[in-house]
Coordinates of C-alpha atoms in Angstrom, one line a residue:
X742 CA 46.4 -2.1 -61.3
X743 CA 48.0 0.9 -63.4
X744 CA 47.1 3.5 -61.5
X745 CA 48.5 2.0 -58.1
X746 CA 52.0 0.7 -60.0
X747 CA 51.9 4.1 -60.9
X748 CA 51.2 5.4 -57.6
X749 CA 54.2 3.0 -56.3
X750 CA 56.7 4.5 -59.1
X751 CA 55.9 7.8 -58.4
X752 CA 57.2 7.3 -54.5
X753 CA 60.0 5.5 -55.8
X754 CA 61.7 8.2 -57.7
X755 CA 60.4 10.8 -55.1
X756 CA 62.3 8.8 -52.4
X757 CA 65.8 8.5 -54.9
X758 CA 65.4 12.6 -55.0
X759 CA 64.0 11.9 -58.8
X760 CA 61.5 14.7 -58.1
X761 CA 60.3 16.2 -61.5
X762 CA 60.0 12.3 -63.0
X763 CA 57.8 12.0 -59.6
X764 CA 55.8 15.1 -60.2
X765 CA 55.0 14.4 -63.6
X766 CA 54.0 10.4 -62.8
X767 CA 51.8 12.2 -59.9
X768 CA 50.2 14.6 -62.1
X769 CA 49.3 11.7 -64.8
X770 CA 47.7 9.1 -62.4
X771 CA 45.7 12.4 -60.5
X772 CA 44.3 13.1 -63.6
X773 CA 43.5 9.6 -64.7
X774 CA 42.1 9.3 -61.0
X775 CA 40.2 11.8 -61.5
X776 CA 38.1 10.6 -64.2
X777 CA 37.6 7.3 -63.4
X778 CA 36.7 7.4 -59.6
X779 CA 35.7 11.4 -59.6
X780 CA 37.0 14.4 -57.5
X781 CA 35.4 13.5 -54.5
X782 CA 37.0 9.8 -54.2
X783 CA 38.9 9.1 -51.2
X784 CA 41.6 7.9 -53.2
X785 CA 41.3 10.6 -56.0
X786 CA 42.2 13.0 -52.7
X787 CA 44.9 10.9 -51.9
X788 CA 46.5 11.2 -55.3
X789 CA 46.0 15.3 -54.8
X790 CA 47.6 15.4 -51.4
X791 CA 50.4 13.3 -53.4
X792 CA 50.9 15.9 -56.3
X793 CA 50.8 18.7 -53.7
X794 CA 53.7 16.6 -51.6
X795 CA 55.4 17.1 -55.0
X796 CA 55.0 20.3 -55.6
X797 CA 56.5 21.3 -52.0
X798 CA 59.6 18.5 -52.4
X799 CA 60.6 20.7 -55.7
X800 CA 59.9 23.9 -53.9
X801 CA 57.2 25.4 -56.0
X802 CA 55.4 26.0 -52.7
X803 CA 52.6 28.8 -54.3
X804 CA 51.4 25.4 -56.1
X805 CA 52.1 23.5 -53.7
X806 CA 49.8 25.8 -51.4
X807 CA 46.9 26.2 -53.8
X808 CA 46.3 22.2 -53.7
X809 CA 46.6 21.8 -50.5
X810 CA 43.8 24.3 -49.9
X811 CA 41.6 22.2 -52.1
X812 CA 42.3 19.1 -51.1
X813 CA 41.8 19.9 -47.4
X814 CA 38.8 21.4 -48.2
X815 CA 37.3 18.7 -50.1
X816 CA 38.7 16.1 -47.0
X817 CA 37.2 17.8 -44.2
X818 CA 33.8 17.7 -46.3
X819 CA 34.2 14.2 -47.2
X820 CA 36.1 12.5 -44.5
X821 CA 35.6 15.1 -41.7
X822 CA 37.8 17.4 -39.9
X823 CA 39.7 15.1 -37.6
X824 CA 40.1 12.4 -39.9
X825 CA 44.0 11.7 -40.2
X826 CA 44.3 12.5 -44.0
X827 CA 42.5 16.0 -43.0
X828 CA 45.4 16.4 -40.2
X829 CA 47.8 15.4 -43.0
X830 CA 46.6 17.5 -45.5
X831 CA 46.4 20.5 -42.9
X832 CA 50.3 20.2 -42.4
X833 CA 51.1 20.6 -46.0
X834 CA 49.2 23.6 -45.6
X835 CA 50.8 24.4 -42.7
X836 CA 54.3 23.4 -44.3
X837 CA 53.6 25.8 -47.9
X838 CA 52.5 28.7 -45.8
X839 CA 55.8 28.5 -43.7
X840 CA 57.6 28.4 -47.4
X841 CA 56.0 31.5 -48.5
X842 CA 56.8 33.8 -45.6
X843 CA 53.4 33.2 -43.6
X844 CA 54.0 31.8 -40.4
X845 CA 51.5 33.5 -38.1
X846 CA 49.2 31.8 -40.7
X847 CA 50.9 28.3 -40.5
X848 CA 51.4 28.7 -36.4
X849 CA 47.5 28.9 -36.0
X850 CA 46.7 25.6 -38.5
X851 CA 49.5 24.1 -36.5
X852 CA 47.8 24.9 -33.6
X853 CA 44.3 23.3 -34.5
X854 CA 46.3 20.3 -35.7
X855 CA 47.6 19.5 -32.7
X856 CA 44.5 20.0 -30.9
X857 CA 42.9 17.7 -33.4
X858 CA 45.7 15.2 -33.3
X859 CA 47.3 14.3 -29.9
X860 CA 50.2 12.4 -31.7
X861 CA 47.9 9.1 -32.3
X862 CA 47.0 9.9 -35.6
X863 CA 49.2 11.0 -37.9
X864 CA 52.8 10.2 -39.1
X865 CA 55.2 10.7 -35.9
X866 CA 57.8 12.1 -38.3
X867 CA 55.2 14.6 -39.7
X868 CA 54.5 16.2 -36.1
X869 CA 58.2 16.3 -35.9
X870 CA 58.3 18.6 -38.8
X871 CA 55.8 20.8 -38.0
X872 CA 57.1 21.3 -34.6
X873 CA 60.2 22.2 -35.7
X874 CA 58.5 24.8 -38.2
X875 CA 56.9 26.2 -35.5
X876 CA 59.7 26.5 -33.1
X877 CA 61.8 28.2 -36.2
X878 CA 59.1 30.6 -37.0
X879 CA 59.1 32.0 -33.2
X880 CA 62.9 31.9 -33.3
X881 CA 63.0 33.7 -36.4
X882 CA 60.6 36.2 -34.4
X883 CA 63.0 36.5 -31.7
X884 CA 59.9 35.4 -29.8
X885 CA 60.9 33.8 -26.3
X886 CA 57.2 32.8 -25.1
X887 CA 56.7 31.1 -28.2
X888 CA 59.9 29.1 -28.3
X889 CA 59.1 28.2 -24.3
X890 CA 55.4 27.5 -25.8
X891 CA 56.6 25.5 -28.7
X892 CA 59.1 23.3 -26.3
X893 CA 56.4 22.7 -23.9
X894 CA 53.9 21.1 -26.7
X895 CA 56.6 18.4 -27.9
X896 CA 57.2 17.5 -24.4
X897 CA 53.0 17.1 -23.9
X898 CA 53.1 14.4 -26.5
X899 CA 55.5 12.5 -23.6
X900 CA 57.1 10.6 -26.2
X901 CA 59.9 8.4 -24.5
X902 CA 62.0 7.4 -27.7
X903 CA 65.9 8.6 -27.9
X904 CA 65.3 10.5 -31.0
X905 CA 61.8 12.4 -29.4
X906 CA 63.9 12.9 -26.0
X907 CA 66.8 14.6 -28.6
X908 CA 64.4 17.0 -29.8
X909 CA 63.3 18.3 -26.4
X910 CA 66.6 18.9 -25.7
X911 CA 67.3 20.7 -28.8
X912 CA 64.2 22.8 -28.7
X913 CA 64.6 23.7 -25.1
X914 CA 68.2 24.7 -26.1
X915 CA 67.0 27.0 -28.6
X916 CA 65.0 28.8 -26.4
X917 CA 67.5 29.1 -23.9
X918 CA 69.3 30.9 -27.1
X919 CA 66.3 33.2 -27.9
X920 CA 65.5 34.0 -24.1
X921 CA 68.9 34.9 -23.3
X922 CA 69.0 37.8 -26.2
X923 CA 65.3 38.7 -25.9
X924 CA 64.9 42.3 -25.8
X925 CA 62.2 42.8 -23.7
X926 CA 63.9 41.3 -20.7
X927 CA 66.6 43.1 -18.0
X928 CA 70.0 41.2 -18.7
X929 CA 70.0 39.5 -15.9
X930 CA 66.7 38.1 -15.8
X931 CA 67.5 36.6 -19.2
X932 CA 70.7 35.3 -18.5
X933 CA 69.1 33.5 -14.8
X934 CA 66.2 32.4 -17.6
X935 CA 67.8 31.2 -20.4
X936 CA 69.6 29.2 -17.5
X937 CA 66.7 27.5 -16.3
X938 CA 66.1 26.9 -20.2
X939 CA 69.5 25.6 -20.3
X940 CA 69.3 22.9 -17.3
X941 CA 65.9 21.2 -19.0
X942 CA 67.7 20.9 -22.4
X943 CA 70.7 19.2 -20.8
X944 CA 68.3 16.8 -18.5
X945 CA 66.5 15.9 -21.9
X946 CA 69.5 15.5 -23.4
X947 CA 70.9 12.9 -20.3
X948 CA 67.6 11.4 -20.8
X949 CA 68.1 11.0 -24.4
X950 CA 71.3 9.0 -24.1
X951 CA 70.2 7.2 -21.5
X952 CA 67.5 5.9 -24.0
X953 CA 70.3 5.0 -26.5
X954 CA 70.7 7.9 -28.1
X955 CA 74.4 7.5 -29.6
X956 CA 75.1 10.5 -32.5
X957 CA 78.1 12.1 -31.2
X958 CA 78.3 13.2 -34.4
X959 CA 74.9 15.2 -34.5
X960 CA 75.4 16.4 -31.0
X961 CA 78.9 17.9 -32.2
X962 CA 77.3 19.7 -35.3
X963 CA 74.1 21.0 -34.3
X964 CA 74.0 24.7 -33.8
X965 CA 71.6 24.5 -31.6
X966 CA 73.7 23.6 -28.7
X967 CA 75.9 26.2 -29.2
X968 CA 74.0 27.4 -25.9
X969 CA 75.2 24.6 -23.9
X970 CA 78.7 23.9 -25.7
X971 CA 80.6 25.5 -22.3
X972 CA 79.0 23.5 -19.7
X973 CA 80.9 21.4 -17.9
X974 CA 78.3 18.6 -17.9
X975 CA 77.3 19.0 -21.6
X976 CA 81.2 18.2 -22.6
X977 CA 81.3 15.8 -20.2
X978 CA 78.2 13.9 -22.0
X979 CA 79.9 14.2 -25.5
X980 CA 83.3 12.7 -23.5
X981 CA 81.0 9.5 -22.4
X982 CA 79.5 9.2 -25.5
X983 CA 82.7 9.3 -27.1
X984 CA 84.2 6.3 -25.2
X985 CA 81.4 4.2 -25.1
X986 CA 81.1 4.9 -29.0
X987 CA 84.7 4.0 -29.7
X988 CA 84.3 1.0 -26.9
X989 CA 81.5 -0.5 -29.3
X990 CA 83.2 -0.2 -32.7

């Protein structure tokens, strides 16, 4: 009753940006929770992970952090380690860590995530966002392995969908961005790798429109294929997409 009309409020104003009304709907029903089922409950948990969702969403990521910790705890105790609202609650960890300025921390829960969780399990959008965290945090780094590294993962999960083929492309173009200025390579063995890097993110990216993906928009915009923006057969992708774009309105 209450406590799930609540719950439903809550997730209403979270998703129309109403954030602090969320938080402090989140923090009442936890509480409330709390008491009535105990700390241990499944759904008491549920209600945690919830208030720690809204703790991240208003950027007070140390708080954010700190229930996390304790609700992934108490989930791997109760529901076990590769239950999916562990995995969940492991990203949100992952997620406040990145926040705060500790990736290498964040990378290696990512890391047993995704060996937990092979893309089955939890929320596709989810992995999406971690993936990306992780792909920024070796960017950030100016590390080139672990862009490659990062690229290679998302295209493990094999996901065939437009918008999963779009990411391959764009991650693969980021490396090719981070390869071709890494510092620890000769010139021109960067330049002939970020290349290589180069050609997979374009054959995702024909992939990806040949699955239907239309954004000419988002293709136009998105720094990442800065890389690839003086290639003859990236401009002549956007060109297609143009027509056929115009040709359906």
């Amino acid at each position: 009753g209450t406590l799930e009309s609540m719950n439903n409020l809550a997730t209403s104003y979270a998703d129309a940006g109403r954030q602090a009304e969320a938080l402090k709907l989140r923090e009442q029903a936890f509480q409330r929770m709390k008491a009535n089922l105990g700390p241990e409950h499944p759904d008491t948990l549920t209600f945690m992970n919830n208030l720690a969702t809204s703790y991240t969403l208003l950027g007070r990521h140390a708080e954010a952090l700190n229930l996390f910790d304790k609700v992934l705890a108490l989930r791997k105790a109760t529901l076990g380690p590769d239950h999916p609202d562990t995995l969940t609650s492991m990203w949100g960890l992952a997620d406040s860590l990145f926040q705060l300025g500790r990736g290498a921390e964040a990378v290696s829960i990512i890391d047993e995530c995704l060996k937990r969780d092979t893309g089955k399990v939890v929320h596709p959008e989810l992995i999406l966002t971690v993936m990306d965290l992780r792909l920024r945090y070796f960017a950030n780094s100016k590390d080139a392995d672990g862009c490659r590294a990062t690229a290679k993962l998302w295209e493990n999960l094999k996901r065939t969908d437009a918008d999963s083929l779009y990411h391959a492309a764009s991650m693969r173009a980021v490396a090719a961005k981070v390869v071709r200025n890494d510092p620890k390579t000769p010139a021109l063995d960067a330049a002939r790798l970020a290349n290589d890097e180069a050609d997979q993110a374009m054959a995702w990216l024909k992939q990806a429109v040949a699955a239907g993906f239309k954004n000419v928009e988002q293709m136009k915009q998105a720094k990442e294929f800065d890389t690839l923006r003086e290639r003859e057969d990236f401009k002549k992708l956007l060109a297609e997409l143009e027509k056929k774009g115009s040709a359906d309105s």
